[in-house]
Coordinates of C-alpha atoms in Angstrom, one line a residue:
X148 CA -74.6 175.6 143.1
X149 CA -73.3 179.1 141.6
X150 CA -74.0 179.5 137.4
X151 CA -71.9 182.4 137.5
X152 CA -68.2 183.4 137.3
X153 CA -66.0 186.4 137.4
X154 CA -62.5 187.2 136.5
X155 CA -60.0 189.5 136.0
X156 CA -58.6 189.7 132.3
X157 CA -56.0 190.6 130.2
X158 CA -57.3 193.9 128.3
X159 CA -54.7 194.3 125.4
X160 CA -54.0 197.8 126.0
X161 CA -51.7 198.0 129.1
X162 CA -54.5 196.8 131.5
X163 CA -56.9 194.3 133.2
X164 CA -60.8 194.7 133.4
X165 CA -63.3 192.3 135.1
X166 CA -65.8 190.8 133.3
X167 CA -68.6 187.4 133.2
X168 CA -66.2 184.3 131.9
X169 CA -68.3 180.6 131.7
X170 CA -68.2 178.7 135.1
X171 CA -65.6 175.8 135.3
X172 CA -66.1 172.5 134.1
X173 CA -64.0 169.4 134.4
X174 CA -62.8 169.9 131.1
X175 CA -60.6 172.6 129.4
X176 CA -62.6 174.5 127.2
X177 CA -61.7 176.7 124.0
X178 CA -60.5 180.2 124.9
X179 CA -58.0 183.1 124.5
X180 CA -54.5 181.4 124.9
X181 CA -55.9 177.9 125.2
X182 CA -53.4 176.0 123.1
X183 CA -55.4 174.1 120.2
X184 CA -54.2 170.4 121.7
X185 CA -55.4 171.2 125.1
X186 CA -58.4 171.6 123.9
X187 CA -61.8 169.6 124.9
X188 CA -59.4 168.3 127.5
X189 CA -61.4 166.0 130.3
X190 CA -60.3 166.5 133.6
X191 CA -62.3 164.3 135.4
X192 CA -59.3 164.4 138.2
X193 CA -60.0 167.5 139.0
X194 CA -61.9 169.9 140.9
X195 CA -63.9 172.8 141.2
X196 CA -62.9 175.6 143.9
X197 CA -64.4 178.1 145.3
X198 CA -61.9 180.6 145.2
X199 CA -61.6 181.9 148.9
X200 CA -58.2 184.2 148.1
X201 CA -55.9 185.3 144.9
X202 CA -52.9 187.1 144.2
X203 CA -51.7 189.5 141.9
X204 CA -48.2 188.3 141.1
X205 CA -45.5 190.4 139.4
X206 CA -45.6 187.8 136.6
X207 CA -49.1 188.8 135.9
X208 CA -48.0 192.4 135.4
X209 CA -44.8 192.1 133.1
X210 CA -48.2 190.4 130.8
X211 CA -50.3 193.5 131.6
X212 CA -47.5 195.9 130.2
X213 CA -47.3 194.1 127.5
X214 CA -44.0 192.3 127.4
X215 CA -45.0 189.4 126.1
X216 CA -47.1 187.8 123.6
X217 CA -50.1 187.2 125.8
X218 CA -53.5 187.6 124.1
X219 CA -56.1 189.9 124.8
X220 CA -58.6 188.3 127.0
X221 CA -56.8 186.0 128.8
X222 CA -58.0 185.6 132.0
X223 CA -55.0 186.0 134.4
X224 CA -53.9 184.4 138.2
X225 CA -52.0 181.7 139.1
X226 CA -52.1 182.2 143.1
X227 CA -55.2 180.5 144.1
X228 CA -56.4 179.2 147.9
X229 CA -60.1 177.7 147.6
X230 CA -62.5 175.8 148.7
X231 CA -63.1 172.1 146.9
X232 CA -67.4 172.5 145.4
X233 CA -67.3 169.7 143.6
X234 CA -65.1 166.6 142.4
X235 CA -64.5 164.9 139.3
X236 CA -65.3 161.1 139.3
X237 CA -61.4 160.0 139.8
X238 CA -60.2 162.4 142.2
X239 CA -60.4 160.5 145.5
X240 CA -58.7 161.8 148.1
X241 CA -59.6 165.5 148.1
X242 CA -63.7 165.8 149.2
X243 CA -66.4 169.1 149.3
X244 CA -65.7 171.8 151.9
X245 CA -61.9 170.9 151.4
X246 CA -59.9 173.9 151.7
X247 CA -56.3 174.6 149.8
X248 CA -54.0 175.9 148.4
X249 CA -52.9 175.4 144.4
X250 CA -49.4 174.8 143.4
X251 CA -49.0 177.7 140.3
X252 CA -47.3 174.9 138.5
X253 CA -49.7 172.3 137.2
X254 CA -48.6 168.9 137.1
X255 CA -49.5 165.3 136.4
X256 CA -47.8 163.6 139.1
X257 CA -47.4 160.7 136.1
X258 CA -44.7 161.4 133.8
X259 CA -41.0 161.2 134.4
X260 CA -40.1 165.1 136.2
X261 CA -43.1 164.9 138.2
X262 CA -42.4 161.0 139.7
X263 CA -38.6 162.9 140.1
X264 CA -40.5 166.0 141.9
X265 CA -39.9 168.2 139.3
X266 CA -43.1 169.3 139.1
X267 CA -42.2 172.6 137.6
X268 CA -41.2 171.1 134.0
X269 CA -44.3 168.5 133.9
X270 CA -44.1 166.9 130.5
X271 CA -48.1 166.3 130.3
X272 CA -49.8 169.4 130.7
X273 CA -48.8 172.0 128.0
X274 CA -48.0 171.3 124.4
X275 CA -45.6 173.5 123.8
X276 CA -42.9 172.5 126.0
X277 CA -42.4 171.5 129.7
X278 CA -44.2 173.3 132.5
X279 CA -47.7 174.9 132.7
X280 CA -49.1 177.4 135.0
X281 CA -53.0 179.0 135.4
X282 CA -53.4 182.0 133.8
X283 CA -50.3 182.3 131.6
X284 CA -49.1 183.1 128.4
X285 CA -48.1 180.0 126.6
X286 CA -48.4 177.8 129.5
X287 CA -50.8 175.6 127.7
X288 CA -54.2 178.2 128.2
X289 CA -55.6 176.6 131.7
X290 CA -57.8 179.0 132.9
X291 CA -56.6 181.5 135.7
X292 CA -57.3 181.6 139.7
X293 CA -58.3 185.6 139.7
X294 CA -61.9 184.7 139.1
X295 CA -65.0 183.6 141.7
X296 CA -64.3 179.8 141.0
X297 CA -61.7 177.8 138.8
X298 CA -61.0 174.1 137.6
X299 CA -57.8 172.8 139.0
X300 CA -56.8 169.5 137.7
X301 CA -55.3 166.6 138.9
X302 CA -56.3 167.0 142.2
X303 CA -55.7 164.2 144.3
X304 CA -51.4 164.7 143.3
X305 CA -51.6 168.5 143.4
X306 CA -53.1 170.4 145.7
X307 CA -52.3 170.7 149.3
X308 CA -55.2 170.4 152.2
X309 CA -54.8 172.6 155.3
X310 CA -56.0 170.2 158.1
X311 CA -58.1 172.6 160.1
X312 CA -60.1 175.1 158.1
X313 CA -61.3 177.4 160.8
X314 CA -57.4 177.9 162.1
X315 CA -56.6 178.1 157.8
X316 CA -59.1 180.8 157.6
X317 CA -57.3 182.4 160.6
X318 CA -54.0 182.8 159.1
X319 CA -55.3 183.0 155.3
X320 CA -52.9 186.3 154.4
X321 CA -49.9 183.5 155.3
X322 CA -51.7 180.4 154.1
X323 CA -52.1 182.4 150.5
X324 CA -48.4 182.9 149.7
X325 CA -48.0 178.7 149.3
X326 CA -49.4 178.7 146.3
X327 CA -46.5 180.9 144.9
X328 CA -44.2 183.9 146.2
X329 CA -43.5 181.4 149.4
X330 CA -42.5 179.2 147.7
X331 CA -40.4 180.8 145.5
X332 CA -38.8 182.9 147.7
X333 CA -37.3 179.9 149.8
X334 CA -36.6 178.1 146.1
X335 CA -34.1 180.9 145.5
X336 CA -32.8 181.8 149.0
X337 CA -32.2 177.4 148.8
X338 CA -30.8 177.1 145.6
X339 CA -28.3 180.1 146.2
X340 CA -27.2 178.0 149.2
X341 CA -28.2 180.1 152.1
X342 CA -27.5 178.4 155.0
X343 CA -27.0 179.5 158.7
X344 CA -24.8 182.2 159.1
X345 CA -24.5 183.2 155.4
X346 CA -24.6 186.7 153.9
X347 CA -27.4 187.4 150.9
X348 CA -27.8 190.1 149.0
X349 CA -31.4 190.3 147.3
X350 CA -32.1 192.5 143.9
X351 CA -35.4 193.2 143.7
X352 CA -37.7 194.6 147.0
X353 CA -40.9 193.6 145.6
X354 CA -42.8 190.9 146.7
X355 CA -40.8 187.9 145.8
X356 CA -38.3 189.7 146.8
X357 CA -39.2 190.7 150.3
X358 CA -40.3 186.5 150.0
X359 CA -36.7 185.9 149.6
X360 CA -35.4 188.1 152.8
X361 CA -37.5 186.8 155.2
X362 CA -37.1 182.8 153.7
X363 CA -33.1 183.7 154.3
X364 CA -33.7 184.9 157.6
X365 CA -35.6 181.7 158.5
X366 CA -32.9 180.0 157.0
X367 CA -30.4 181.2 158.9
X368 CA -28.6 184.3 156.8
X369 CA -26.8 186.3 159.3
X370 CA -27.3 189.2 157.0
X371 CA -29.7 189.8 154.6
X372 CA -29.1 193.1 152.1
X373 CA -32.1 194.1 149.8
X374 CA -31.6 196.1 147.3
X375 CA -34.1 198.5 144.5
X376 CA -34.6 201.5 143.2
X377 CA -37.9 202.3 145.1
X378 CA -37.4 204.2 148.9
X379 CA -40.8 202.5 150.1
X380 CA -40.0 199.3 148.9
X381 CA -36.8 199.5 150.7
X382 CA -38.5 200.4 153.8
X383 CA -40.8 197.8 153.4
X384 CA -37.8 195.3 153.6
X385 CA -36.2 197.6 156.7
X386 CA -39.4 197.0 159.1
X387 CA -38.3 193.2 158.9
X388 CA -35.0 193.3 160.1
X389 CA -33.0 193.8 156.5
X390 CA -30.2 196.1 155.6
X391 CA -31.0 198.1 152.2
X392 CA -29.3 199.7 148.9
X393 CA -31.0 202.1 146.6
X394 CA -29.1 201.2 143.4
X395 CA -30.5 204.1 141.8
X396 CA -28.1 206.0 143.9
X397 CA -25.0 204.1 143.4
X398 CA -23.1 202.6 140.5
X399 CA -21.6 199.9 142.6
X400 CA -23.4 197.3 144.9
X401 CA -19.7 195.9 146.4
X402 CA -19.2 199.3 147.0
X403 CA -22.1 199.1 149.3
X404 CA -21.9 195.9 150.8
X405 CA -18.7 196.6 151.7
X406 CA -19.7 199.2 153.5
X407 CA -22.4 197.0 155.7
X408 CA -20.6 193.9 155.8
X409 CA -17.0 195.2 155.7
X410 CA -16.2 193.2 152.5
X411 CA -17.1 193.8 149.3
X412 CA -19.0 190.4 148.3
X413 CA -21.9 188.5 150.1
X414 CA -21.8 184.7 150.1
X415 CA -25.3 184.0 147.9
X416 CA -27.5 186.4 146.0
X417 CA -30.7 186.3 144.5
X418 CA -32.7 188.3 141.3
X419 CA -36.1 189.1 142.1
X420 CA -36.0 191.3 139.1
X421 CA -36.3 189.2 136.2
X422 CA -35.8 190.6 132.3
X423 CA -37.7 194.0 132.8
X424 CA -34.6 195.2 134.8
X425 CA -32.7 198.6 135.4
X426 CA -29.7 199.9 135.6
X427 CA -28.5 202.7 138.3
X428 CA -29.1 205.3 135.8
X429 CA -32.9 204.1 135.7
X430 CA -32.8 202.8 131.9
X431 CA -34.1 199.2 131.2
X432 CA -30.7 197.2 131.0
X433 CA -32.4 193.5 130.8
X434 CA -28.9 191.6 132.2
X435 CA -28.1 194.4 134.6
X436 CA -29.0 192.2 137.7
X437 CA -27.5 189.0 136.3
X438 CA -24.4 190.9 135.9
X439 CA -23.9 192.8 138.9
X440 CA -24.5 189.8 141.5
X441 CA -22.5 187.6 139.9
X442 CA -20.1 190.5 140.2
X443 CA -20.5 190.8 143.5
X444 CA -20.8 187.3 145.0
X445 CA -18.1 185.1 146.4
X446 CA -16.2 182.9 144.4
X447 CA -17.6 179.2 144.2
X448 CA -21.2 181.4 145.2
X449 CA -24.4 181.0 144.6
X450 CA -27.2 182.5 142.8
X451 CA -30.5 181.8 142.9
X452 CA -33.1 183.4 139.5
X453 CA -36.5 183.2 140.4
X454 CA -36.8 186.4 138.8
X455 CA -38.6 185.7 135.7
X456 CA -37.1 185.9 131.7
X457 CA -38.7 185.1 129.0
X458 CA -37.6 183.5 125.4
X459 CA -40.2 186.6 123.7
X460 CA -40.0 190.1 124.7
X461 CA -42.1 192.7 122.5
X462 CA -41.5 195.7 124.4
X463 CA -37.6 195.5 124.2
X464 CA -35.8 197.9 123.1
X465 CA -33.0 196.1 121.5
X466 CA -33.2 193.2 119.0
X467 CA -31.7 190.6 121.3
X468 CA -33.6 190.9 123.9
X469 CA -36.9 190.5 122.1
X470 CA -35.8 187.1 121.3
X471 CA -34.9 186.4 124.7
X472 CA -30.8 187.0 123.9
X473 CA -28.9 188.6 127.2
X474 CA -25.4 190.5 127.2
X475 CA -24.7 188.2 130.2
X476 CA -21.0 188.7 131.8
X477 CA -21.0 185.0 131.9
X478 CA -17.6 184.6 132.0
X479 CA -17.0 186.4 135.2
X480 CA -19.5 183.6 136.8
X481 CA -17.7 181.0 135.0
X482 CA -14.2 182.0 136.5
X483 CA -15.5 182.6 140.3
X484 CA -16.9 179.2 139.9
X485 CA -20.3 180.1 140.9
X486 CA -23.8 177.8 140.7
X487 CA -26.9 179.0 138.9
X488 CA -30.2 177.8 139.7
X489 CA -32.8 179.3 137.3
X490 CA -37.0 178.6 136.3
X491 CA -39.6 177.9 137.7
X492 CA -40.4 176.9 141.3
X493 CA -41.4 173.3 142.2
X494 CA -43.7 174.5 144.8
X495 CA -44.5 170.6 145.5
X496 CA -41.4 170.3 147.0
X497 CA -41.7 173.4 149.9
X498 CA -45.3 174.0 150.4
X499 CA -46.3 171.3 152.8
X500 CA -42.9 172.6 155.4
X501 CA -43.4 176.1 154.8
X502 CA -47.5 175.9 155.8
X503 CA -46.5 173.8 158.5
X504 CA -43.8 176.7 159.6
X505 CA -46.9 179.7 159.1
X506 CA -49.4 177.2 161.3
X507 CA -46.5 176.8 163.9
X508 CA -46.3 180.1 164.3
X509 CA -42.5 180.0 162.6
X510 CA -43.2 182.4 159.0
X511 CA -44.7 185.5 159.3
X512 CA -44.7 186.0 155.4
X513 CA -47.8 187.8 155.4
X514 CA -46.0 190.7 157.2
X515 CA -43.0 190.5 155.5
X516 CA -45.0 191.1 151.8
X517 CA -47.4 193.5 153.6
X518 CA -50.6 191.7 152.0
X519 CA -52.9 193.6 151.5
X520 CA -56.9 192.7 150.7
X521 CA -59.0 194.1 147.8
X522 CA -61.9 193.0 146.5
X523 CA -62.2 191.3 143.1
X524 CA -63.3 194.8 141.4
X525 CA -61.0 196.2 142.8
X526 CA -58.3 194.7 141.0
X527 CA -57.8 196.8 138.0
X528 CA -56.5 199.0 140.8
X529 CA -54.0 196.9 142.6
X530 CA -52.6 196.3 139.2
X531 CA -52.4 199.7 138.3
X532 CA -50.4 200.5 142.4
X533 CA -48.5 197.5 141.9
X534 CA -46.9 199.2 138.4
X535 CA -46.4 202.0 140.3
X536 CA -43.9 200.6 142.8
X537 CA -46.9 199.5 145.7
X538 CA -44.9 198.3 148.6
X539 CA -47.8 195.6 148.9
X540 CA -48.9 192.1 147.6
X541 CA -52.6 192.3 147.0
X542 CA -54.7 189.8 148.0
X543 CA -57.9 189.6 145.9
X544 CA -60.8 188.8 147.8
X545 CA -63.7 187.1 145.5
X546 CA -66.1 186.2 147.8
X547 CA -65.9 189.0 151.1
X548 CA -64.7 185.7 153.3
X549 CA -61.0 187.4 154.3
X550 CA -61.6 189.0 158.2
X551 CA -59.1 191.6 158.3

């Protein structure tokens, strides 16, 4: 058995390098962010993986620009698909040479939310306060999935097997998106209530956002508008069959639905922007988004917030929103009677479907996201495009197994 790790950490200064980390053990050692109760932590129902393919997820990079209070050395990714090396003694169902795919949200499968499928707000596995994730800032400190092999814990309830490993391998650039951005993407198209026929407007062209457009197409949505600042992000959501809105250009999104749909409102929308959001005149505006769908969705609407905000923001530039605080228009959403569904996904409750859709031949998410394979090196790179406005969800590669 391999002695030797890898990963991809958190530098401090705006950036990731990859360095030697300690190689998993069924327990959850001592280590930057590793919250003091966690630790010594036996996990004896866990598991080891080999870790066949990892994303870089736009949650990883609002840590790398440092807008929040993640420590230096933490070692970052929470989009994991691997290969099972070894078992603890009470995992049971899950054996060696198991391939699968990791649910970013980790879970007991004991306590009150996860029994109720809420897996995303576990009440177990972080200290601090419901929910816990690999690889993230106050999530508890479990080691992240951008490495050569990780610990995953409570096995058995938590990850999900792909039956035939051969065909798994053959579809891997789909098969990797469960863990995550697949996930979420149909979480917020599904909690904004798109069903068939619906219109959708979608802030936010990157990844999750593209994961959004083509979960509402599968869905149903008889339109689907996607709207950014970035032109090849935008084109990105075009070669799928998506109408598009630079808001850099325009002050006024029902301006410009109107002129797609014919009215000025869509039925559902969705933020796949999150707290590090612009306004049309380029300048950081935190509640920007927030505001302007619930501005221009339907009355008794939804909206779905996958996008990701945070109760700590260093890098703000106003007070408030260092500590979290939005100037949210909440009373327009109020009076049009709209529904908010906001945190974390509960992957638990879509992966299973949604790999059963990409094996069927039914999702073509891979495509959609334009994944795109790098090796683990190579990652202080895809970090670095992927701040720039990459068009592209990279897919790290730890191991050279990925045929592409």
């Amino acid at each position: 058995m391999a002695t030797n790790n890898r990963a991809v950490a958190y530098t401090g200064n705006g950036g990731v390098t990859v360095k030697e980390i300690e190689f998993p053990e069924l327990v959850l050692k001592d280590g930057p962010g590793v919250n003091p109760k966690n630790v010594g932590r036996k996990c004896e129902h866990g598991v080891i993986l080999k870790v066949v393919s990892t994303n870089i997820c736009g949650s990883d990079q609002h840590m790398v620009r440092g807008r929040t209070t993640a420590p230096e050395g933490l070692v970052l990714g929470h989009e994991i698909t691997g290969e099972v090396i070894e078992t603890g003694r009470d995992v049971e169902f899950v054996k060696k040479g198991d391939l699968v795919s990791v649910p970013f949200n980790i879970a007991c499968g004991r306590c009150r939310n996860c029994i109720e499928g809420k897996t995303h707000i576990c009440l177990h596995v972080n200290p601090d306060r419901p929910g816990s994730a690999y690889g993230y800032v106050d999530m508890g400190g479990w080691v992240g999935g951008q490495a050569e092999y990780v610990m995953v814990p409570y096995a058995d309830f938590q990850v999900l097997k792909f039956p035939d490993k051969d065909e798994a391998m053959e579809k891997i650039l789909d098969l990797t998106m469960l863990s995550d951005i697949f996930p979420t993407g149909f979480h917020g198209a599904h909690k904004a209530g798109v069903k068939m026929g619906s219109t959708v407007y979608i802030a936010g062209a990157g990844p999750v956002g593209l994961a959004v457009a083509h979960s509402a197409q599968l869905l149903g949505a008889s339109a689907v508008i996607v709207g950014d600042l970035i032109d090849e992000r935008l084109a990105q959501a075009e070669s799928f069959g998506c109408e598009t809105i630079n808001v850099g250009n325009h002050d006024n999104i029902s301006e410009q639905i109107e002129q797609i749909l014919g009215v000025p409102e869509v039925d559902a929308a969705v933020d796949c922007v999150g707290f590090e959001a612009h306004g049309h005149n380029h300048q950081e505006a935190p509640a920007a988004v927030l505001n302007s769908i619930m501005d221009a969705t339907k009355a008794g609407g939804g909206l779905g917030i996958p996008g990701l905000y945070v109760t700590e923001d260093p890098g703000a530039s106003e007070e408030d929103a260092r500590r979290g605080l939005l100037k949210l228009d909440f009373g327009l959403g109020w009076a049009k009677a709209q529904s908010f569904a906001t945190g974390q996904t509960p992957v638990m409750q879509y992966h299973h479907g949604l790999m059963m859709s990409i094996l069927k031949g039914k999702a073509d998410i891979a495509k959609a996201v334009n994944a795109t394979v790098i090796g683990l090196d190579e990652a202080p790179r895809g970090y670095e495009e992927f701040d720039g406005g990459a068009a592209k969800k990279f897919v790290l590669d730890p191991h050279n197994l990925i045929r592409t």
